[in-house]
Amino acid sequence: MQKSAQFVALVLMMAVIGCKTHDLKEPESKDLSSYMQVRKSWKDADAARSSAAAVVLTEAEQKVDGQLRKMRLEMLSHYKSTHFFPPARNFYQSKKHIEETALFGFLQRMPKGGILHLHMSAMGDADWMVNRAMQTPEMHVYWRHHNGEHIKGEMRAFERGKAPTGFFPVQELASDVVSFKDSLRALLVFDEHIDRDSVDIWTEFERVFQRITGFVTYRPIWSDYLYEGLLILAKDNIQHAELRLPFLNTLYDLDAPANPYALADFVQTFVEVQQRIRKIDPGFTMNIIHANLRFFDQQTIWNDITFTHQNRTKYPQWLKGYDLVAEEDAGHPTLFHVENFLRLDSLETATGVSLPLYLHDGESDWVSVDNLYDAILLGTRRIGHGFNLFRFPGLMERVREEQICMEINPLSNQILGYVRDLRIHPASIFWGSGIPLTISSDDPLIFDYHGLSYDFWSIFLAWELGLADLKALCQNSLVHSAMTPEEKKKALAVWDKRWNEFIKKEQF
Ligand SMILES: [Zn+2]
């Protein structure tokens, strides 16, 4: 009796197993080969959306691309084994290491085209700034604790004996104070200790601007400062610069400490500096995007817009557009100034002269900071930063459809505490979905590095790019520049020649 029950149970169990085996059989459409086909078609469809998809590499470029990909794989394998991936860590911990890599040398030699997002007052080199301050007898520095008005390290030129309390001649401090030079330099640049929340970092960031403005706008110095900044770019194989300037008419000297010089004077210096830099790079071009601070009230900004518009009429080859800058999370939203920009529309219609907008917007981690809607509605030609675009999918689609170029500053975003790990920087999504990008460095003096090679190094590894991506990013920096079509044509011809020579030399 017991045995027969066991037999029945066994038969039933086998029937159930049999049924299950039958149910689990893979349908024919899910065999491995068709699965892989579908998988590949999905990946191909994604790759076809990328902003670099249209780039067709020549045979020589394909060879360089192969070398680069091999180099990248070896580097990634090394970083995985050491559990330290530099683009996901504090930049200053890896700066020296980056400089020692073969990839960095390659990127330094690469003709990068233009830099479209660069604040002139923070474009130079801190050592040059400190040395020049020490060679300038009238340059003073505030060397006491912050007093609410002035901060330690704030520089400005004064006649000897006429400086406000707390300001001392730089030369005097250099001989009297131990390690003064290093102390002053440390007040001008960030280092690896700058690793806090973006709000705190911005406070320090704006202090540095307060320290350097009186140095940079001192008329006997500023043209040399501009030249040295451009020289840094030229050495990094950058041929075009679009400079955000907040002080079109605020240069001063000892004869006119309070009265700003006429813009004509300022522009004349620009012409002279361009001539100087063209002795180093005959193809070098540059222009200005006037940038004021979003903190100001509406009337102040309207006065500034009309001033800039008038001068755009006089100097269209130099003055290309208008922008509002500073910390978005703390300053007025773009909507606060929208009526001014709408009035600008009618000013343009009445005069027939345009003042294109190149707005800083979307440099925030918060969903509530939705300035990008206004930037796009106002017809911004490019977007300065814009990384929080990923929060607004409809707007992102519009940016892609209208091919509005975004000025991405990877290391600035990381150093200011917005995106810690560059592998998940939103711009990699934008690039993959067909939005044109350019790469810039924002305020490299304060970040204590030169040129664009560090930024390219970081995203090349973090976004796993290839030569087609690098080529498209470099081309974008000229195609989406504020130059006229004729100027762009010339600049692209210069770049094209240099790129081809570069590729020829890079074959191992
Ligand atoms: Zn900026």
XYZ file of C-alpha atoms and ligand atoms in Angstrom:
509
model
C 0.000 0.000 0.000
C 2.745 2.419 1.017
C 4.896 1.465 -2.004
C 2.059 2.017 -4.429
C 1.382 5.486 -2.960
C 5.069 6.360 -3.381
C 4.914 5.218 -6.990
C 1.862 7.391 -7.709
C 3.619 10.404 -6.113
C 6.721 9.782 -8.208
C 4.676 9.600 -11.404
C 2.847 12.817 -10.513
C 6.133 14.568 -9.699
C 7.669 13.515 -13.010
C 4.584 14.780 -14.811
C 4.915 18.157 -13.076
C 8.664 18.342 -13.883
C 7.888 17.375 -17.446
C 5.301 20.119 -17.714
C 7.747 22.657 -16.269
C 10.482 21.629 -18.666
C 8.069 22.083 -21.506
C 6.945 25.544 -20.234
C 10.527 26.787 -19.825
C 11.536 26.074 -23.372
C 12.789 29.339 -24.920
C 10.602 30.610 -27.766
C 12.460 30.592 -31.060
C 12.618 34.415 -31.262
C 14.663 34.544 -28.027
C 17.645 32.493 -29.137
C 21.019 34.011 -28.347
C 21.799 35.122 -31.851
C 18.562 37.071 -32.347
C 18.854 38.472 -28.804
C 22.333 39.780 -29.648
C 21.032 41.226 -32.908
C 18.319 43.204 -31.128
C 20.829 44.285 -28.493
C 23.241 45.526 -31.159
C 20.508 47.392 -33.027
C 19.566 49.187 -29.808
C 23.188 50.147 -29.148
C 23.640 51.292 -32.752
C 20.513 53.415 -32.500
C 21.901 55.094 -29.376
C 25.315 55.656 -30.969
C 23.596 57.209 -33.996
C 22.053 59.862 -31.737
C 25.423 61.081 -30.435
C 26.692 64.504 -31.375
C 29.792 62.829 -32.800
C 27.825 60.394 -34.990
C 28.226 62.467 -38.145
C 32.033 62.508 -37.882
C 33.617 60.152 -40.405
C 37.231 59.441 -39.508
C 39.882 59.225 -42.200
C 42.162 56.219 -42.320
C 44.886 58.124 -40.488
C 42.404 59.291 -37.858
C 41.158 55.736 -37.384
C 44.708 54.663 -36.555
C 45.049 57.421 -33.953
C 41.614 56.515 -32.607
C 42.734 52.909 -32.192
C 45.841 54.030 -30.298
C 43.790 56.287 -28.081
C 41.222 53.592 -27.260
C 44.006 51.171 -26.366
C 45.593 53.815 -24.145
C 42.241 54.469 -22.483
C 41.610 50.788 -21.786
C 45.042 50.408 -20.195
C 44.528 53.498 -18.061
C 41.060 52.412 -16.941
C 42.339 48.971 -16.069
C 45.094 50.572 -13.961
C 42.665 52.898 -12.149
C 40.298 50.002 -11.489
C 43.126 47.997 -9.968
C 44.214 50.901 -7.740
C 40.631 51.780 -6.772
C 41.371 55.411 -7.637
C 39.744 56.941 -10.694
C 40.935 60.573 -10.943
C 37.842 62.045 -12.692
C 35.770 60.827 -9.749
C 38.087 62.353 -7.120
C 39.252 65.764 -5.977
C 41.074 67.228 -9.009
C 44.013 68.527 -6.970
C 44.914 65.029 -5.763
C 45.604 63.992 -9.379
C 46.816 67.181 -11.071
C 50.480 66.143 -11.092
C 49.641 62.594 -12.140
C 47.516 63.901 -15.047
C 50.467 65.972 -16.303
C 52.700 62.892 -16.362
C 50.411 60.785 -18.573
C 50.905 60.297 -22.325
C 47.224 61.138 -22.787
C 47.801 64.622 -21.366
C 50.656 65.243 -23.816
C 48.420 64.134 -26.694
C 45.636 66.458 -25.565
C 48.017 69.389 -25.121
C 49.181 68.959 -28.714
C 45.603 68.637 -30.009
C 44.365 71.784 -31.842
C 41.321 72.564 -29.727
C 39.749 75.397 -31.701
C 38.195 77.915 -29.315
C 37.419 78.419 -25.671
C 33.943 79.898 -25.438
C 33.445 80.178 -21.685
C 36.265 82.026 -19.956
C 36.095 84.889 -17.463
C 38.834 87.305 -18.323
C 39.622 88.338 -14.754
C 40.297 84.680 -13.815
C 41.953 83.504 -17.040
C 45.619 84.007 -16.131
C 48.231 82.579 -13.842
C 48.477 83.206 -10.096
C 52.312 83.163 -10.009
C 52.451 85.758 -12.772
C 49.940 87.869 -10.862
C 51.890 87.752 -7.593
C 55.231 88.433 -9.320
C 53.809 91.377 -11.247
C 52.246 92.793 -8.076
C 55.682 92.577 -6.425
C 57.275 94.447 -9.350
C 54.701 97.265 -9.226
C 55.593 99.822 -6.512
C 52.097 101.345 -6.396
C 50.298 97.991 -6.037
C 48.924 97.566 -2.527
C 47.253 94.682 -0.777
C 44.873 94.644 2.161
C 46.700 92.575 4.782
C 44.439 92.477 7.792
C 41.418 90.392 8.756
C 38.205 91.022 6.800
C 36.588 94.250 7.965
C 33.252 93.978 6.185
C 34.457 96.184 3.323
C 37.893 94.801 2.471
C 39.271 91.286 2.706
C 42.779 89.980 3.236
C 44.600 89.696 -0.092
C 42.533 92.376 -1.875
C 44.805 94.220 -4.315
C 44.565 97.764 -5.672
C 46.971 100.439 -6.870
C 47.316 103.618 -4.791
C 49.782 106.467 -4.652
C 52.298 105.851 -1.873
C 50.935 107.153 1.415
C 47.378 107.541 0.102
C 46.109 104.004 0.570
C 43.193 103.347 2.977
C 43.966 101.814 6.365
C 44.933 98.172 6.143
C 46.405 98.406 2.605
C 50.198 98.058 2.385
C 52.572 98.183 -0.611
C 53.056 94.634 -1.894
C 56.811 95.223 -2.151
C 56.984 96.247 1.495
C 55.125 93.150 2.705
C 57.247 90.938 0.475
C 60.361 92.045 2.333
C 58.798 92.238 5.829
C 56.476 89.231 6.048
C 57.808 85.660 6.096
C 56.367 83.549 3.241
C 54.312 86.516 2.039
C 54.509 85.444 -1.595
C 53.162 81.964 -0.850
C 50.501 83.363 1.473
C 49.224 85.797 -1.154
C 49.215 83.107 -3.839
C 47.288 80.767 -1.551
C 44.578 83.431 -1.215
C 44.130 83.529 -5.013
C 43.804 79.851 -5.874
C 41.922 76.763 -4.720
C 43.727 73.642 -3.590
C 42.729 70.166 -2.455
C 41.226 71.509 0.776
C 38.420 73.117 -1.232
C 36.050 70.223 -0.742
C 32.889 71.544 0.829
C 29.319 72.299 -0.216
C 28.947 74.471 -3.321
C 27.481 77.342 -1.260
C 30.657 77.594 0.876
C 32.884 77.209 -2.154
C 31.054 80.050 -3.917
C 31.669 82.310 -0.913
C 35.399 81.667 -1.231
C 35.195 81.940 -5.016
C 33.666 85.420 -4.855
C 36.274 86.502 -2.301
C 39.000 85.663 -4.825
C 37.283 87.880 -7.419
C 37.250 90.698 -4.861
C 40.988 90.165 -4.331
C 41.977 90.224 -7.998
C 39.654 92.840 -9.538
C 41.742 95.861 -8.439
C 44.812 94.174 -9.926
C 43.289 93.163 -13.254
C 41.512 96.489 -13.912
C 44.618 98.584 -13.197
C 45.255 100.088 -16.613
C 49.078 99.778 -16.679
C 48.729 96.056 -15.909
C 45.577 94.790 -17.565
C 46.833 94.571 -21.145
C 49.870 92.530 -19.993
C 47.577 90.372 -17.884
C 45.314 89.769 -20.887
C 48.334 88.982 -23.062
C 49.726 86.478 -20.536
C 46.302 84.807 -20.312
C 46.086 84.492 -24.093
C 49.639 83.151 -24.218
C 48.596 80.320 -21.878
C 45.767 79.474 -24.302
C 47.989 79.622 -27.380
C 50.506 77.277 -25.714
C 47.673 74.807 -25.120
C 46.834 74.941 -28.853
C 43.719 77.074 -28.486
C 43.300 79.541 -31.360
C 40.169 81.486 -30.414
C 38.904 82.995 -27.147
C 35.531 84.481 -26.217
C 36.035 86.376 -22.991
C 33.326 87.190 -20.462
C 34.189 90.676 -19.187
C 32.431 92.421 -16.338
C 34.324 95.703 -16.559
C 34.031 97.209 -20.006
C 34.433 100.715 -18.634
C 35.967 100.271 -15.208
C 39.703 100.458 -15.884
C 41.498 102.897 -13.600
C 44.956 104.284 -12.983
C 46.517 106.714 -10.523
C 45.547 109.750 -12.649
C 41.948 108.576 -12.861
C 41.303 106.338 -9.850
C 37.546 106.848 -9.901
C 36.763 107.877 -13.472
C 36.414 104.975 -15.811
C 38.235 105.252 -19.099
C 36.246 105.469 -22.290
C 35.441 102.188 -23.959
C 37.381 103.320 -27.026
C 40.519 103.259 -24.916
C 39.700 99.777 -23.707
C 39.061 98.528 -27.241
C 42.320 100.061 -28.441
C 44.175 97.987 -25.857
C 42.334 94.928 -27.123
C 43.528 95.630 -30.668
C 47.129 95.993 -29.442
C 47.009 92.780 -27.404
C 45.621 90.866 -30.383
C 48.538 92.142 -32.463
C 50.970 90.941 -29.779
C 49.473 87.468 -29.503
C 49.425 87.119 -33.288
C 53.215 87.280 -33.211
C 52.997 83.956 -31.349
C 50.011 82.549 -33.247
C 49.127 84.435 -36.456
C 45.725 82.713 -36.587
C 44.637 83.788 -33.095
C 41.225 85.485 -32.770
C 39.257 86.790 -29.815
C 36.171 88.745 -28.854
C 34.158 89.858 -25.822
C 30.842 88.886 -24.292
C 29.940 91.552 -21.775
C 28.865 89.957 -18.510
C 27.329 91.771 -15.577
C 26.168 90.346 -12.236
C 22.704 88.863 -11.799
C 22.603 90.297 -8.233
C 21.978 93.839 -9.492
C 18.524 95.437 -9.631
C 16.529 95.741 -12.838
C 17.331 99.410 -13.498
C 21.081 98.861 -13.124
C 20.938 95.952 -15.548
C 18.818 97.915 -18.022
C 21.361 100.776 -17.978
C 24.094 98.212 -18.555
C 22.205 96.560 -21.421
C 21.666 99.898 -23.208
C 25.343 100.830 -22.636
C 26.455 97.505 -24.091
C 24.016 97.786 -26.991
C 25.335 101.257 -27.915
C 28.870 99.960 -27.881
C 27.964 96.867 -29.866
C 26.918 99.320 -32.590
C 30.361 100.938 -32.460
C 32.500 97.814 -32.021
C 30.607 94.875 -33.554
C 33.828 93.000 -34.329
C 34.812 92.967 -30.638
C 31.627 93.102 -28.636
C 29.553 90.054 -29.516
C 26.938 89.639 -26.836
C 25.554 89.973 -23.341
C 25.368 87.750 -20.272
C 24.479 87.800 -16.569
C 26.720 85.825 -14.231
C 27.315 84.847 -10.568
C 25.928 82.137 -8.320
C 22.469 81.213 -9.579
C 21.282 79.678 -6.331
C 21.944 82.953 -4.521
C 21.348 85.659 -7.144
C 18.196 86.917 -8.839
C 16.611 84.322 -11.135
C 16.741 85.054 -14.854
C 12.966 85.642 -14.714
C 13.674 88.683 -12.488
C 15.465 90.337 -15.421
C 13.165 89.063 -18.158
C 11.446 92.405 -18.785
C 14.844 93.975 -19.475
C 15.560 91.321 -22.067
C 12.134 91.769 -23.638
C 12.804 95.519 -23.827
C 16.096 94.667 -25.513
C 14.027 93.006 -28.251
C 12.298 96.299 -29.041
C 15.619 98.174 -28.825
C 17.019 95.801 -31.431
C 13.967 96.250 -33.661
C 14.177 100.044 -33.389
C 17.916 100.274 -34.111
C 18.434 97.260 -36.361
C 21.412 96.238 -34.185
C 21.274 92.964 -32.315
C 22.858 92.217 -28.955
C 22.817 88.404 -28.823
C 22.475 86.703 -25.443
C 24.953 84.092 -24.209
C 23.388 83.368 -20.855
C 24.891 81.601 -17.864
C 22.012 79.396 -16.718
C 21.372 75.927 -15.343
C 24.481 75.969 -13.087
C 22.622 74.568 -10.120
C 21.822 71.249 -8.479
C 18.279 72.304 -7.564
C 15.125 71.474 -9.546
C 13.598 74.779 -8.429
C 16.334 76.728 -10.222
C 14.627 76.643 -13.601
C 16.388 79.573 -15.269
C 16.975 77.476 -18.370
C 13.333 77.955 -19.419
C 13.992 81.692 -19.595
C 17.350 81.317 -21.302
C 15.764 79.266 -24.098
C 12.630 81.419 -24.332
C 14.818 84.523 -24.612
C 16.710 82.946 -27.500
C 20.132 82.537 -25.912
C 22.695 81.688 -28.620
C 24.526 79.295 -26.312
C 23.990 78.097 -22.762
C 26.716 78.845 -20.211
C 26.952 75.656 -18.082
C 23.344 74.435 -18.259
C 24.051 71.082 -16.625
C 20.729 70.970 -14.773
C 18.974 70.730 -18.164
C 18.667 66.991 -17.481
C 15.923 67.804 -14.981
C 13.651 69.236 -17.704
C 13.173 66.559 -20.399
C 10.925 68.626 -22.690
C 13.365 71.511 -22.622
C 16.241 69.137 -23.264
C 14.445 67.911 -26.378
C 13.989 71.518 -27.510
C 17.698 72.291 -27.001
C 18.525 69.238 -29.086
C 16.071 70.135 -31.855
C 17.266 73.742 -32.005
C 20.923 72.620 -31.704
C 21.697 75.195 -29.016
C 25.306 74.717 -28.029
C 26.150 74.241 -24.355
C 29.376 75.549 -22.827
C 30.380 72.727 -20.474
C 33.039 73.320 -17.807
C 33.674 69.861 -16.323
C 36.370 70.690 -13.765
C 34.697 73.923 -12.712
C 31.516 71.941 -11.991
C 33.497 69.400 -10.004
C 35.627 71.913 -8.074
C 32.594 74.064 -7.211
C 30.920 70.972 -5.753
C 28.114 70.399 -8.289
C 29.204 67.095 -9.870
C 31.662 65.065 -7.829
C 32.073 62.107 -10.189
C 32.525 63.233 -13.798
C 31.353 59.821 -15.066
C 27.832 60.899 -14.186
C 28.127 64.501 -15.361
C 24.800 65.244 -17.130
C 26.669 66.589 -20.160
C 27.579 63.033 -21.142
C 23.823 62.408 -21.571
C 23.461 65.613 -23.596
C 26.352 64.599 -25.841
C 24.941 61.111 -26.313
C 21.534 62.483 -27.225
C 22.796 64.856 -29.922
C 23.104 68.211 -28.158
C 26.177 70.177 -29.322
C 28.695 70.881 -26.570
C 31.966 72.738 -26.214
C 34.486 72.338 -23.422
C 35.766 75.299 -21.399
C 37.560 76.015 -18.135
C 35.547 78.955 -16.709
C 38.012 80.436 -14.150
C 41.301 78.530 -14.487
C 43.396 81.053 -12.520
C 41.350 80.379 -9.386
C 41.251 76.636 -10.138
C 45.054 76.795 -10.501
C 45.510 75.193 -13.900
C 46.213 76.236 -17.469
C 44.323 75.677 -20.716
C 41.788 73.021 -21.584
C 43.858 69.837 -21.569
C 42.922 68.928 -17.974
C 39.217 69.171 -18.779
C 39.597 67.111 -21.961
C 41.683 64.537 -20.068
C 38.998 64.109 -17.442
C 36.029 63.722 -19.789
C 37.942 61.546 -22.266
C 38.296 58.941 -19.513
C 35.068 59.601 -17.632
C 32.794 59.582 -20.697
C 34.861 56.933 -22.543
C 35.239 59.125 -25.615
C 36.992 58.442 -28.925
C 38.762 60.628 -31.467
C 35.467 61.395 -33.274
C 34.130 62.922 -30.048
C 37.266 65.013 -29.533
C 37.149 66.197 -33.137
C 33.474 67.162 -32.917
C 34.023 69.008 -29.619
C 36.904 71.009 -31.136
C 34.925 71.833 -34.294
C 31.906 72.911 -32.224
C 34.031 75.494 -30.446
C 34.418 77.360 -33.730
C 31.111 76.500 -35.435
C 29.137 77.708 -32.389
C 31.391 80.673 -31.631
C 30.132 84.244 -31.787
C 32.246 84.953 -34.859
C 30.626 86.100 -38.118
C 30.203 83.432 -40.831
C 33.232 84.868 -42.652
C 35.389 84.822 -39.505
C 34.288 81.259 -38.755
C 35.214 80.116 -42.235
C 38.736 81.481 -41.807
C 39.097 80.057 -38.289
C 37.875 76.625 -39.405
C 40.349 76.622 -42.302
C 43.193 77.355 -39.848
C 41.970 74.645 -37.464
C 41.497 72.084 -40.240
C 45.074 72.490 -41.434
C 46.432 72.208 -37.899
C 44.263 69.172 -37.130
C 45.487 67.301 -40.200
C 49.128 68.063 -39.335
C 48.487 66.932 -35.773
C 46.981 63.622 -36.923
C 49.906 63.024 -39.263
C 52.396 63.521 -36.405
C 50.482 61.404 -33.882
C 50.783 58.123 -35.797
C 52.946 55.912 -33.611
Zn 31.201 81.121 -15.978
